[in-house]
XYZ file of C-alpha atoms in Angstrom:
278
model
C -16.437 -16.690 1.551
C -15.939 -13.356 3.674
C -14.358 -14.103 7.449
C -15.513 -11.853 10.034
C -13.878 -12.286 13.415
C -15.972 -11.481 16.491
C -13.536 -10.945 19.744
C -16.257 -11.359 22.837
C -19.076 -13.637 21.777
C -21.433 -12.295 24.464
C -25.040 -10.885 24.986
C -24.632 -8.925 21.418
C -21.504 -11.052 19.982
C -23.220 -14.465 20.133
C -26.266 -13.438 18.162
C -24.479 -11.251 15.334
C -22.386 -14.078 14.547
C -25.258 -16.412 14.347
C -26.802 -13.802 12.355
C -23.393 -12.728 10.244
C -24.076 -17.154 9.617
C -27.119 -17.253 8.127
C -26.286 -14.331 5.436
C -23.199 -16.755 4.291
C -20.147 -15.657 6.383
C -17.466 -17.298 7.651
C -17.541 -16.749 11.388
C -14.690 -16.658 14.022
C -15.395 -16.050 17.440
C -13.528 -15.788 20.867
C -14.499 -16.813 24.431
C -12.590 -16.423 27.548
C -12.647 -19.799 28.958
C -12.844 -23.451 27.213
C -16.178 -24.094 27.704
C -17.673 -21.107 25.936
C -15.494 -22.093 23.188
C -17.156 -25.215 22.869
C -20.562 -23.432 23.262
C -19.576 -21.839 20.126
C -18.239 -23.908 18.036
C -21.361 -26.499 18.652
C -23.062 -22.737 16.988
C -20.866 -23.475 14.026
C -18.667 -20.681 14.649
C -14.866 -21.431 14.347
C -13.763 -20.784 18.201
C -10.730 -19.747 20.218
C -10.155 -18.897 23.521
C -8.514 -15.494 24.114
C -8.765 -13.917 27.841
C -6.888 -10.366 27.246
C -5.830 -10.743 30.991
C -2.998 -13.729 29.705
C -1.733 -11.614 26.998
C 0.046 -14.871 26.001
C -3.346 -15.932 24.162
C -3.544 -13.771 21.837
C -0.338 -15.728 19.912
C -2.424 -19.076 20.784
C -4.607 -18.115 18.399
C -3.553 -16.769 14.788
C -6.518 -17.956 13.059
C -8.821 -15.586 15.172
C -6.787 -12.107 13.155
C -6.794 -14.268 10.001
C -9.848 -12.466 9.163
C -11.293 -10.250 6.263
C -13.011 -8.525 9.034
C -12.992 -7.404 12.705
C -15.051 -6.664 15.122
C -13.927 -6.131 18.839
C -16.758 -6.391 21.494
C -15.293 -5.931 25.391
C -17.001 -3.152 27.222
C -15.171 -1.818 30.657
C -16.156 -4.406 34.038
C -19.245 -2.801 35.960
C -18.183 -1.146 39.106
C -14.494 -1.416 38.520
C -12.844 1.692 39.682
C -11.505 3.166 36.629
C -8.265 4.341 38.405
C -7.189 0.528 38.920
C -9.056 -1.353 36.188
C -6.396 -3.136 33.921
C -8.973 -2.818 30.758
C -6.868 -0.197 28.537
C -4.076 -1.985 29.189
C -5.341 -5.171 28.114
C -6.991 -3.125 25.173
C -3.528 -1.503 23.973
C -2.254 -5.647 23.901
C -5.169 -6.463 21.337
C -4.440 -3.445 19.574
C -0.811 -4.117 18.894
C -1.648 -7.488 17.897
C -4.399 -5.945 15.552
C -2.124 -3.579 13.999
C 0.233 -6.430 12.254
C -2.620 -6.373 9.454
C -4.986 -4.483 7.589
C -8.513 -5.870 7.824
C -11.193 -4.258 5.474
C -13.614 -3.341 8.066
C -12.123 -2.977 11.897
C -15.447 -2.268 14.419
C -15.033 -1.234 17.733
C -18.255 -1.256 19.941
C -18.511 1.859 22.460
C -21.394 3.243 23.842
C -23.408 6.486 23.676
C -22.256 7.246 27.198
C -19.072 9.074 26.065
C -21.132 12.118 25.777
C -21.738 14.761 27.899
C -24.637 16.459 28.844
C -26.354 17.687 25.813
C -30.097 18.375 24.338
C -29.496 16.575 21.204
C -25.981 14.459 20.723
C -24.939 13.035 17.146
C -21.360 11.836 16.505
C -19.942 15.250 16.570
C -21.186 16.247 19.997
C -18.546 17.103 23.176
C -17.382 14.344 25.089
C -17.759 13.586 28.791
C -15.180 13.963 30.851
C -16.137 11.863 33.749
C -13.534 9.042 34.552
C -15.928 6.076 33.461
C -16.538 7.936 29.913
C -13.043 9.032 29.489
C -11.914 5.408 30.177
C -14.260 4.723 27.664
C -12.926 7.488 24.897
C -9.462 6.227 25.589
C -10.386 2.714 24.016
C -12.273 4.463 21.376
C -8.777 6.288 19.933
C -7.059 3.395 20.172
C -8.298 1.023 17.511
C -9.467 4.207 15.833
C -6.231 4.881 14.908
C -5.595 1.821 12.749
C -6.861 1.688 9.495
C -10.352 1.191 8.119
C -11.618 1.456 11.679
C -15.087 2.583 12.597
C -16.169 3.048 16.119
C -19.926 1.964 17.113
C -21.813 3.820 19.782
C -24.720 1.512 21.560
C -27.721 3.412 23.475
C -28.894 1.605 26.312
C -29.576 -2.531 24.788
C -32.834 -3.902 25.401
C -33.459 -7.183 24.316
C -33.931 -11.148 25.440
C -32.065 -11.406 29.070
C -32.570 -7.604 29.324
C -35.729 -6.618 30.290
C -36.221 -2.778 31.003
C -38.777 -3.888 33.115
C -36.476 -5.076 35.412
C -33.661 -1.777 35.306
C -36.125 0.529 37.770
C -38.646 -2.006 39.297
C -39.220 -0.895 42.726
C -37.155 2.063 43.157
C -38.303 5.292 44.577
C -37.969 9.067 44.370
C -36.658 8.529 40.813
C -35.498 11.897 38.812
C -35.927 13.038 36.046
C -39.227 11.169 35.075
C -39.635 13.788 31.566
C -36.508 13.123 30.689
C -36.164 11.206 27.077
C -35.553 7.436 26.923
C -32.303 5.958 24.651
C -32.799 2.888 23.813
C -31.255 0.427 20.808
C -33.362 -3.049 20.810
C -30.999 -6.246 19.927
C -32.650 -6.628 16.591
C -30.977 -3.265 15.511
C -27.464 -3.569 17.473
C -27.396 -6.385 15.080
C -28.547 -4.860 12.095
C -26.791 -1.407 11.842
C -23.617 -3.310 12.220
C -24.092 -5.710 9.317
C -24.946 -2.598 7.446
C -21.796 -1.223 8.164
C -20.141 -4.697 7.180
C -21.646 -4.511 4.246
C -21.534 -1.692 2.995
C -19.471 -2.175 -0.585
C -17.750 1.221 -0.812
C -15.499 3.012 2.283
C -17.436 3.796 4.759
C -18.457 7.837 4.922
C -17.889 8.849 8.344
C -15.580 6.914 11.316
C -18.086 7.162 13.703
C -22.049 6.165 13.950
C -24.434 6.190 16.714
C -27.022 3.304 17.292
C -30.240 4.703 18.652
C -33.617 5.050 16.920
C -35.525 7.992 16.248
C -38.377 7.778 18.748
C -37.614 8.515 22.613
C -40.602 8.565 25.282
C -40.047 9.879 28.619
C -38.269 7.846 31.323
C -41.240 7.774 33.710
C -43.595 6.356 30.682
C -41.305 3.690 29.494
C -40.201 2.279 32.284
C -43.128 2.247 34.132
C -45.166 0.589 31.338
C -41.755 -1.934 30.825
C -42.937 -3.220 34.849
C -46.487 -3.219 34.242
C -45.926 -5.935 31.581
C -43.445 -7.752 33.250
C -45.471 -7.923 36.604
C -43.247 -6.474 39.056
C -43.114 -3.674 41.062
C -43.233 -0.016 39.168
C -40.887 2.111 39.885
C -42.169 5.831 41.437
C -40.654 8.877 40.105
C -40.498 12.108 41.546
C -43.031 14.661 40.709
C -41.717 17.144 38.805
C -42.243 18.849 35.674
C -39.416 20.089 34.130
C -36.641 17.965 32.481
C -33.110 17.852 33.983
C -30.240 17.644 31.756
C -32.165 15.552 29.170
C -29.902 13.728 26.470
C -31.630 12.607 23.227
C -29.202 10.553 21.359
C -28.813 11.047 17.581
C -28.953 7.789 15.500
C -29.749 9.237 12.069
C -26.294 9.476 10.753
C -26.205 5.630 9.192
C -29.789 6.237 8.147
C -28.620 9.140 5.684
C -25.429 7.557 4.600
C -25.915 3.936 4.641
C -29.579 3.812 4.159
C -30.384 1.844 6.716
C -33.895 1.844 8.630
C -34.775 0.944 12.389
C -36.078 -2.181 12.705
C -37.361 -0.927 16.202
C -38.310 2.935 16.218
C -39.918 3.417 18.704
C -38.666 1.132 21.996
C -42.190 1.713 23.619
C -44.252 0.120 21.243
C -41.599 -2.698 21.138
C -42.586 -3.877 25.003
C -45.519 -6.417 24.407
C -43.427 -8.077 22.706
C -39.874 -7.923 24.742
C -42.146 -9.515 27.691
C -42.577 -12.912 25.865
C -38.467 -13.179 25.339
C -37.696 -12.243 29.170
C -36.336 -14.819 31.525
């Protein structure tokens, strides 16, 4: 039976494992206090506790890096300044401990964020250099440099608990209404990672985007995201033209792994978000 370990059994974590369950793996999975390990293991996944700010954990629990595969799951805290936030520090701990073996597959989850300002962006695109991406890039290169890695770049998640509806309801004034929407439903977080799992040969490239091929404008998606949640829309500002607009690349595992979208088009996918939101 193939182990896959998942460190940060969260939003995205908790379902892929459930998933990575039901297709016959052997699941591992870490929480940062003891009573989301018991959450877990009453999932059937085989639970430790591993907080990366007591560093002492991580030789707690061996069985977590006994593991055909890896994945690694801890994004950067919301609103921490990135000048004072301990979370590459922590990161360089896990990556020391993840370096005492080779796993076959090692997945780090990043985000689409890292790039700058671009009309269309695919895995070869410049970086950002803003502090919050560069924070961001920093963890990236770090488990990138062991082997077998492969570094996973989320759009913007929408999915059960996240309800677009919800990101702009209300506001005012908003720019950029034309600009295109990136956004990577649950369903397909989930899948274009188990493609990459399983994927039989070495993986082609190092690097893949998550984002489907369809992107309406801001002012469209988000306003029809409100209407179907019933709260207030948001206004956007009326202009024409489209500032800066990013349109994120997600083709690359679709050509090399032949995977398809579950979701293509996050639009059409609203009706029935609505009946999932809290």
């Amino acid at each position: 039976m193939i182990t896959i370990s998942i460190i940060g059994c969260g939003w995205f974590g908790l379902p892929l494992a459930k998933e990575l369950l039901a297709r016959g793996y052997r699941v591992k999975g870490s929480k940062r206090n003891p009573e989301g390990v018991t959450q877990l293991r009453r999932q059937g996944i085989l639970a430790s506790r591993l907080d990366l700010a007591y560093p002492e954990l991580l030789t707690d629990c061996p069985e977590l890096f006994d593991t055909d595969n890896i994945l690694i799951n801890i994004p950067p805290s919301r609103g921490q300044d990135p000048g004072s936030d301990p979370y590459l520090a922590q990161l360089k701990t896990l990556q020391q401990r993840l370096s005492e073996r080779n796993y076959r597959r090692l997945i780090f989850i990043s985000s689409t964020g890292v790039y700058a300002p671009g009309t269309r962006l695919d895995e070869g695109s410049p970086l950002s250099d803003s502090p919050g991406a560069h924070r961001l890039i920093q963890a990236e290169q770090l488990f990138a440099a062991l082997p077998n890695a492969c570094i996973v770049r989320f759009a913007g998640l929408m999915g059960p608990e996240r309800h677009p509806g919800r990101f702009l309801s209300g506001k005012k004034s908003l720019p950029s209404g034309q600009n295109s929407v990136n956004m990577l439903h649950l369903d397909d977080a989930i899948g274009g990672v188990c493609a990459l799992l399983e994927y039989s040969k070495p993986l082609p490239g190092n690097c893949y985007n998550l984002c489907p091929p369809h992107h309406p404008t801001r002012e469209a998606f988000y306003t029809r995201a409100s209407q179907l949640l019933g709260v207030p829309l948001p206004k956007f500002a009326a202009q024409g033209s489209k500032d800066q607009d990013r349109v994120i690349d997600g083709s690359r595992i679709c050509r090399e792994l032949n995977y398809r979208y579950q979701i293509r088009d996050p639009l059409q996918a609203l009706p029935d978000l609505t009946v999932a939101a809290p």
